[in-house]
C-alpha positions as protocol buffer text, in pm:
chain_id: "A"
residue {
  index: 1
  type: MET
  ca { x: -1133 y: 2549 z: 650 }
}
residue {
  index: 2
  type: ASN
  ca { x: -1137 y: 2213 z: 471 }
}
residue {
  index: 3
  type: ASP
  ca { x: -906 y: 1939 z: 596 }
}
residue {
  index: 4
  type: PRO
  ca { x: -655 y: 1794 z: 351 }
}
residue {
  index: 5
  type: TYR
  ca { x: -684 y: 1426 z: 260 }
}
residue {
  index: 6
  type: PHE
  ca { x: -440 y: 1144 z: 202 }
}
residue {
  index: 7
  type: PHE
  ca { x: -474 y: 878 z: -66 }
}
residue {
  index: 8
  type: GLY
  ca { x: -374 y: 532 z: 60 }
}
residue {
  index: 9
  type: TYR
  ca { x: -295 y: 241 z: -171 }
}
residue {
  index: 10
  type: GLY
  ca { x: -121 y: -11 z: 57 }
}
residue {
  index: 11
  type: SER
  ca { x: -161 y: -73 z: 429 }
}
residue {
  index: 12
  type: LEU
  ca { x: -367 y: 247 z: 463 }
}
residue {
  index: 13
  type: VAL
  ca { x: -645 y: 67 z: 274 }
}
residue {
  index: 14
  type: ASN
  ca { x: -681 y: -158 z: 580 }
}
residue {
  index: 15
  type: GLN
  ca { x: -879 y: 65 z: 814 }
}
residue {
  index: 16
  type: ASP
  ca { x: -777 y: -146 z: 1115 }
}
residue {
  index: 17
  type: THR
  ca { x: -425 y: 0 z: 1080 }
}
residue {
  index: 18
  type: HIS
  ca { x: -510 y: 368 z: 1125 }
}
residue {
  index: 19
  type: ILE
  ca { x: -734 y: 614 z: 1306 }
}
residue {
  index: 20
  type: TYR
  ca { x: -853 y: 825 z: 1014 }
}
residue {
  index: 21
  type: PRO
  ca { x: -1235 y: 805 z: 1002 }
}
residue {
  index: 22
  type: ASN
  ca { x: -1477 y: 824 z: 713 }
}
residue {
  index: 23
  type: ALA
  ca { x: -1240 y: 680 z: 456 }
}
residue {
  index: 24
  type: ARG
  ca { x: -1390 y: 634 z: 112 }
}
residue {
  index: 25
  type: HIS
  ca { x: -1299 y: 476 z: -219 }
}
residue {
  index: 26
  type: ALA
  ca { x: -1090 y: 672 z: -467 }
}
residue {
  index: 27
  type: THR
  ca { x: -863 y: 615 z: -765 }
}
residue {
  index: 28
  type: LEU
  ca { x: -520 y: 764 z: -833 }
}
residue {
  index: 29
  type: GLN
  ca { x: -484 y: 816 z: -1207 }
}
residue {
  index: 30
  type: ASP
  ca { x: -153 y: 783 z: -1398 }
}
residue {
  index: 31
  type: TRP
  ca { x: 26 y: 595 z: -1119 }
}
residue {
  index: 32
  type: ARG
  ca { x: 105 y: 227 z: -1059 }
}
residue {
  index: 33
  type: ARG
  ca { x: 221 y: 36 z: -749 }
}
residue {
  index: 34
  type: ALA
  ca { x: 565 y: -127 z: -729 }
}
residue {
  index: 35
  type: TRP
  ca { x: 780 y: -302 z: -472 }
}
residue {
  index: 36
  type: VAL
  ca { x: 1109 y: -109 z: -453 }
}
residue {
  index: 37
  type: ARG
  ca { x: 1437 y: -138 z: -266 }
}
residue {
  index: 38
  type: THR
  ca { x: 1604 y: 150 z: -82 }
}
residue {
  index: 39
  type: ASP
  ca { x: 1898 y: 187 z: 153 }
}
residue {
  index: 40
  type: ALA
  ca { x: 1655 y: 282 z: 434 }
}
residue {
  index: 41
  type: ARG
  ca { x: 1579 y: -76 z: 541 }
}
residue {
  index: 42
  type: ASP
  ca { x: 1621 y: -441 z: 439 }
}
residue {
  index: 43
  type: VAL
  ca { x: 1257 y: -485 z: 336 }
}
residue {
  index: 44
  type: VAL
  ca { x: 1108 y: -336 z: 25 }
}
residue {
  index: 45
  type: PHE
  ca { x: 864 y: -49 z: 15 }
}
residue {
  index: 46
  type: LEU
  ca { x: 531 y: -66 z: -163 }
}
residue {
  index: 47
  type: THR
  ca { x: 527 y: 261 z: -351 }
}
residue {
  index: 48
  type: ALA
  ca { x: 345 y: 443 z: -625 }
}
residue {
  index: 49
  type: VAL
  ca { x: 536 y: 527 z: -942 }
}
residue {
  index: 50
  type: PRO
  ca { x: 418 y: 753 z: -1225 }
}
residue {
  index: 51
  type: ALA
  ca { x: 266 y: 548 z: -1508 }
}
residue {
  index: 52
  type: ILE
  ca { x: 56 y: 727 z: -1768 }
}
residue {
  index: 53
  type: GLY
  ca { x: -264 y: 540 z: -1845 }
}
residue {
  index: 54
  type: HIS
  ca { x: -256 y: 331 z: -1526 }
}
residue {
  index: 55
  type: ARG
  ca { x: -463 y: 368 z: -1211 }
}
residue {
  index: 56
  type: ILE
  ca { x: -457 y: 256 z: -850 }
}
residue {
  index: 57
  type: ASP
  ca { x: -769 y: 198 z: -644 }
}
residue {
  index: 58
  type: GLY
  ca { x: -740 y: 296 z: -281 }
}
residue {
  index: 59
  type: LEU
  ca { x: -893 y: 507 z: -7 }
}
residue {
  index: 60
  type: ILE
  ca { x: -892 y: 873 z: 81 }
}
residue {
  index: 61
  type: ALA
  ca { x: -943 y: 1004 z: 433 }
}
residue {
  index: 62
  type: ALA
  ca { x: -921 y: 1344 z: 598 }
}
residue {
  index: 63
  type: VAL
  ca { x: -618 y: 1454 z: 796 }
}
residue {
  index: 64
  type: PRO
  ca { x: -790 y: 1658 z: 1070 }
}
residue {
  index: 65
  type: ASP
  ca { x: -656 y: 2011 z: 1116 }
}
residue {
  index: 66
  type: ALA
  ca { x: -385 y: 1934 z: 857 }
}
residue {
  index: 67
  type: ASP
  ca { x: -191 y: 1757 z: 1132 }
}
residue {
  index: 68
  type: TRP
  ca { x: 35 y: 1547 z: 909 }
}
residue {
  index: 69
  type: ALA
  ca { x: 294 y: 1471 z: 1182 }
}
residue {
  index: 70
  type: ALA
  ca { x: 165 y: 1126 z: 1286 }
}
residue {
  index: 71
  type: LEU
  ca { x: 101 y: 1015 z: 929 }
}
residue {
  index: 72
  type: ASP
  ca { x: 442 y: 1143 z: 813 }
}
residue {
  index: 73
  type: LEU
  ca { x: 603 y: 944 z: 1097 }
}
residue {
  index: 74
  type: ARG
  ca { x: 409 y: 630 z: 1006 }
}
residue {
  index: 75
  type: GLU
  ca { x: 510 y: 669 z: 641 }
}
residue {
  index: 76
  type: GLY
  ca { x: 882 y: 713 z: 719 }
}
residue {
  index: 77
  type: GLY
  ca { x: 1098 y: 644 z: 414 }
}
residue {
  index: 78
  type: TYR
  ca { x: 836 y: 795 z: 184 }
}
residue {
  index: 79
  type: GLN
  ca { x: 788 y: 1153 z: 78 }
}
residue {
  index: 80
  type: ARG
  ca { x: 444 y: 1311 z: 93 }
}
residue {
  index: 81
  type: ILE
  ca { x: 358 y: 1453 z: -247 }
}
residue {
  index: 82
  type: SER
  ca { x: 61 y: 1633 z: -390 }
}
residue {
  index: 83
  type: SER
  ca { x: -166 y: 1411 z: -593 }
}
residue {
  index: 84
  type: ASP
  ca { x: -213 y: 1710 z: -830 }
}
residue {
  index: 85
  type: GLY
  ca { x: -579 y: 1649 z: -902 }
}
residue {
  index: 86
  type: ASN
  ca { x: -511 y: 1290 z: -1013 }
}
residue {
  index: 87
  type: VAL
  ca { x: -745 y: 1142 z: -752 }
}
residue {
  index: 88
  type: ALA
  ca { x: -1098 y: 1062 z: -866 }
}
residue {
  index: 89
  type: HIS
  ca { x: -1359 y: 1020 z: -593 }
}
residue {
  index: 90
  type: VAL
  ca { x: -1727 y: 1063 z: -526 }
}
residue {
  index: 91
  type: GLY
  ca { x: -1835 y: 1349 z: -303 }
}
residue {
  index: 92
  type: ASP
  ca { x: -1757 y: 1711 z: -246 }
}
residue {
  index: 93
  type: PRO
  ca { x: -1442 y: 1856 z: -404 }
}
residue {
  index: 94
  type: ILE
  ca { x: -1131 y: 1835 z: -186 }
}
residue {
  index: 95
  type: ALA
  ca { x: -880 y: 2116 z: -202 }
}
residue {
  index: 96
  type: GLU
  ca { x: -574 y: 1908 z: -115 }
}
residue {
  index: 97
  type: ILE
  ca { x: -499 y: 1536 z: -152 }
}
residue {
  index: 98
  type: ALA
  ca { x: -153 y: 1389 z: -105 }
}
residue {
  index: 99
  type: HIS
  ca { x: -8 y: 1042 z: -128 }
}
residue {
  index: 100
  type: TYR
  ca { x: 320 y: 893 z: -15 }
}
residue {
  index: 101
  type: ALA
  ca { x: 584 y: 758 z: -252 }
}
residue {
  index: 102
  type: VAL
  ca { x: 951 y: 667 z: -239 }
}
residue {
  index: 103
  type: ASP
  ca { x: 1170 y: 933 z: -397 }
}
residue {
  index: 104
  type: PRO
  ca { x: 1301 y: 785 z: -726 }
}
residue {
  index: 105
  type: THR
  ca { x: 1656 y: 888 z: -632 }
}
residue {
  index: 106
  type: ASP
  ca { x: 1631 y: 657 z: -326 }
}
residue {
  index: 107
  type: MET
  ca { x: 1527 y: 350 z: -529 }
}
residue {
  index: 108
  type: ARG
  ca { x: 1786 y: 74 z: -576 }
}
residue {
  index: 109
  type: LYS
  ca { x: 1788 y: -193 z: -847 }
}
residue {
  index: 110
  type: SER
  ca { x: 1947 y: -468 z: -638 }
}
residue {
  index: 111
  type: GLY
  ca { x: 1989 y: -593 z: -285 }
}
residue {
  index: 112
  type: ALA
  ca { x: 1883 y: -875 z: -54 }
}
residue {
  index: 113
  type: HIS
  ca { x: 1557 y: -700 z: 31 }
}
residue {
  index: 114
  type: VAL
  ca { x: 1235 y: -894 z: 92 }
}
residue {
  index: 115
  type: ILE
  ca { x: 862 y: -832 z: 102 }
}
residue {
  index: 116
  type: LEU
  ca { x: 723 y: -905 z: 449 }
}
residue {
  index: 117
  type: LEU
  ca { x: 431 y: -1145 z: 416 }
}
residue {
  index: 118
  type: SER
  ca { x: 281 y: -992 z: 733 }
}
residue {
  index: 119
  type: TYR
  ca { x: 269 y: -657 z: 552 }
}
residue {
  index: 120
  type: LEU
  ca { x: 128 y: -806 z: 232 }
}
residue {
  index: 121
  type: ASP
  ca { x: -139 y: -984 z: 437 }
}
residue {
  index: 122
  type: VAL
  ca { x: -250 y: -650 z: 584 }
}
residue {
  index: 123
  type: VAL
  ca { x: -272 y: -489 z: 241 }
}
residue {
  index: 124
  type: VAL
  ca { x: -468 y: -776 z: 88 }
}
residue {
  index: 125
  type: GLN
  ca { x: -704 y: -792 z: 386 }
}
residue {
  index: 126
  type: GLY
  ca { x: -778 y: -423 z: 337 }
}
residue {
  index: 127
  type: TYR
  ca { x: -840 y: -463 z: -36 }
}
residue {
  index: 128
  type: LEU
  ca { x: -1066 y: -762 z: 25 }
}
residue {
  index: 129
  type: ARG
  ca { x: -1277 y: -571 z: 278 }
}
residue {
  index: 130
  type: GLU
  ca { x: -1300 y: -257 z: 65 }
}
residue {
  index: 131
  type: PHE
  ca { x: -1308 y: -389 z: -292 }
}
residue {
  index: 132
  type: GLY
  ca { x: -1385 y: -762 z: -268 }
}
residue {
  index: 133
  type: THR
  ca { x: -1204 y: -1041 z: -449 }
}
residue {
  index: 134
  type: ASP
  ca { x: -1194 y: -838 z: -772 }
}
residue {
  index: 135
  type: GLY
  ca { x: -1011 y: -565 z: -582 }
}
residue {
  index: 136
  type: VAL
  ca { x: -757 y: -817 z: -454 }
}
residue {
  index: 137
  type: GLN
  ca { x: -702 y: -946 z: -807 }
}
residue {
  index: 138
  type: ALA
  ca { x: -655 y: -587 z: -927 }
}
residue {
  index: 139
  type: PHE
  ca { x: -407 y: -519 z: -646 }
}
residue {
  index: 140
  type: PHE
  ca { x: -185 y: -808 z: -754 }
}
residue {
  index: 141
  type: ASP
  ca { x: -225 y: -729 z: -1124 }
}
residue {
  index: 142
  type: THR
  ca { x: -146 y: -356 z: -1088 }
}
residue {
  index: 143
  type: THR
  ca { x: 164 y: -401 z: -874 }
}
residue {
  index: 144
  type: ASP
  ca { x: 513 y: -456 z: -1016 }
}
residue {
  index: 145
  type: GLY
  ca { x: 804 y: -634 z: -851 }
}
residue {
  index: 146
  type: TRP
  ca { x: 662 y: -976 z: -767 }
}
residue {
  index: 147
  type: ASP
  ca { x: 1004 y: -1123 z: -850 }
}
residue {
  index: 148
  type: THR
  ca { x: 1116 y: -988 z: -510 }
}
residue {
  index: 149
  type: PRO
  ca { x: 1148 y: -1268 z: -250 }
}
residue {
  index: 150
  type: ILE
  ca { x: 873 y: -1277 z: 14 }
}
residue {
  index: 151
  type: LEU
  ca { x: 965 y: -1356 z: 375 }
}
residue {
  index: 152
  type: ASP
  ca { x: 699 y: -1567 z: 547 }
}
residue {
  index: 153
  type: ASP
  ca { x: 692 y: -1401 z: 887 }
}
residue {
  index: 154
  type: ARG
  ca { x: 330 y: -1489 z: 967 }
}
residue {
  index: 155
  type: ALA
  ca { x: 422 y: -1690 z: 1277 }
}
residue {
  index: 156
  type: THR
  ca { x: 621 y: -1397 z: 1419 }
}
residue {
  index: 157
  type: PRO
  ca { x: 519 y: -1084 z: 1227 }
}
residue {
  index: 158
  type: LYS
  ca { x: 785 y: -820 z: 1175 }
}
residue {
  index: 159
  type: TYR
  ca { x: 535 y: -565 z: 1042 }
}
residue {
  index: 160
  type: PRO
  ca { x: 428 y: -346 z: 1338 }
}
residue {
  index: 161
  type: ARG
  ca { x: 62 y: -319 z: 1230 }
}
residue {
  index: 162
  type: ALA
  ca { x: 19 y: -689 z: 1143 }
}
residue {
  index: 163
  type: GLN
  ca { x: -337 y: -820 z: 1156 }
}
residue {
  index: 164
  type: VAL
  ca { x: -481 y: -1166 z: 1213 }
}
residue {
  index: 165
  type: LEU
  ca { x: -620 y: -1312 z: 892 }
}
residue {
  index: 166
  type: THR
  ca { x: -898 y: -1564 z: 861 }
}
residue {
  index: 167
  type: ALA
  ca { x: -819 y: -1895 z: 697 }
}
residue {
  index: 168
  type: SER
  ca { x: -995 y: -1783 z: 378 }
}
residue {
  index: 169
  type: GLU
  ca { x: -800 y: -1452 z: 371 }
}
residue {
  index: 170
  type: THR
  ca { x: -472 y: -1642 z: 413 }
}
residue {
  index: 171
  type: GLN
  ca { x: -573 y: -1883 z: 136 }
}
residue {
  index: 172
  type: LEU
  ca { x: -656 y: -1589 z: -94 }
}
residue {
  index: 173
  type: VAL
  ca { x: -312 y: -1431 z: -44 }
}
residue {
  index: 174
  type: ASP
  ca { x: -137 y: -1765 z: -97 }
}
residue {
  index: 175
  type: GLN
  ca { x: -344 y: -1837 z: -409 }
}
residue {
  index: 176
  type: HIS
  ca { x: -237 y: -1510 z: -575 }
}
residue {
  index: 177
  type: LEU
  ca { x: 126 y: -1558 z: -478 }
}
residue {
  index: 178
  type: SER
  ca { x: 116 y: -1904 z: -633 }
}
residue {
  index: 179
  type: ARG
  ca { x: -50 y: -1766 z: -948 }
}
residue {
  index: 180
  type: LEU
  ca { x: 234 y: -1513 z: -981 }
}
residue {
  index: 181
  type: SER
  ca { x: 501 y: -1779 z: -906 }
}
residue {
  index: 182
  type: ALA
  ca { x: 624 y: -1561 z: -619 }
}
residue {
  index: 183
  type: ARG
  ca { x: 918 y: -1694 z: -417 }
}
residue {
  index: 184
  type: VAL
  ca { x: 816 y: -1733 z: -51 }
}
residue {
  index: 185
  type: GLN
  ca { x: 1094 y: -1800 z: 199 }
}
residue {
  index: 186
  type: GLN
  ca { x: 1035 y: -1928 z: 552 }
}
residue {
  index: 187
  type: GLY
  ca { x: 1089 y: -1662 z: 821 }
}
residue {
  index: 188
  type: HIS
  ca { x: 1368 y: -1667 z: 1074 }
}
C-alpha cells in the first residue's frame, strides 16, 4: 500500500522542524498563502486559500502508514484537506496528498493578532535552503496579509519549533520585511 503525502508550504518546508524523510519539491496549483486571524489564538495562521491561477511552491513528504495523528496535532487550528490532484511534483504518482488550511468560516477580519517573527524566520530559512533566494522572494510575493503587525520575539521565541538563523538569514528576512514596509514591533 502506498503512503499518503502531505504538502507543506510554511514551517513544514523547513526540514529541521519535522521528522518526515525524503521530502521533495512540489507545487500546489490554484492556491495562495495568506496570514489570517482566527479565534483559536492571538497570533495569525499562515494558511492556503483557493486562488485560481496562483501557485505555491513547497514540499511533499510521506506520512508513513497513514499515521496522521502527530501531524494533525502539530497542525492544530487547521483542517487537513485533500489537495485534489492540484499538487505537481516529479516522481511516481501519489494516490493521496493533503495539505492543511484554516477553515474559511474560522477566519476573522480584525483583531490584535500578530505574526511571530520566530515563526516567519523558520519558514524563510526553509525556503532559502530548499529554493534559494528566488524561493524566498517568491514566498514573500505570493503571501497576502503583510499589513499584519509582526512581533519581534527573536530574543525569546514563542514559536515552539524556532530555529537559530545565521546572520545572513536574519538579514534576508529583515530585508524583505523592509521592502514590504511590514510593521515590526519589539517583543515583550
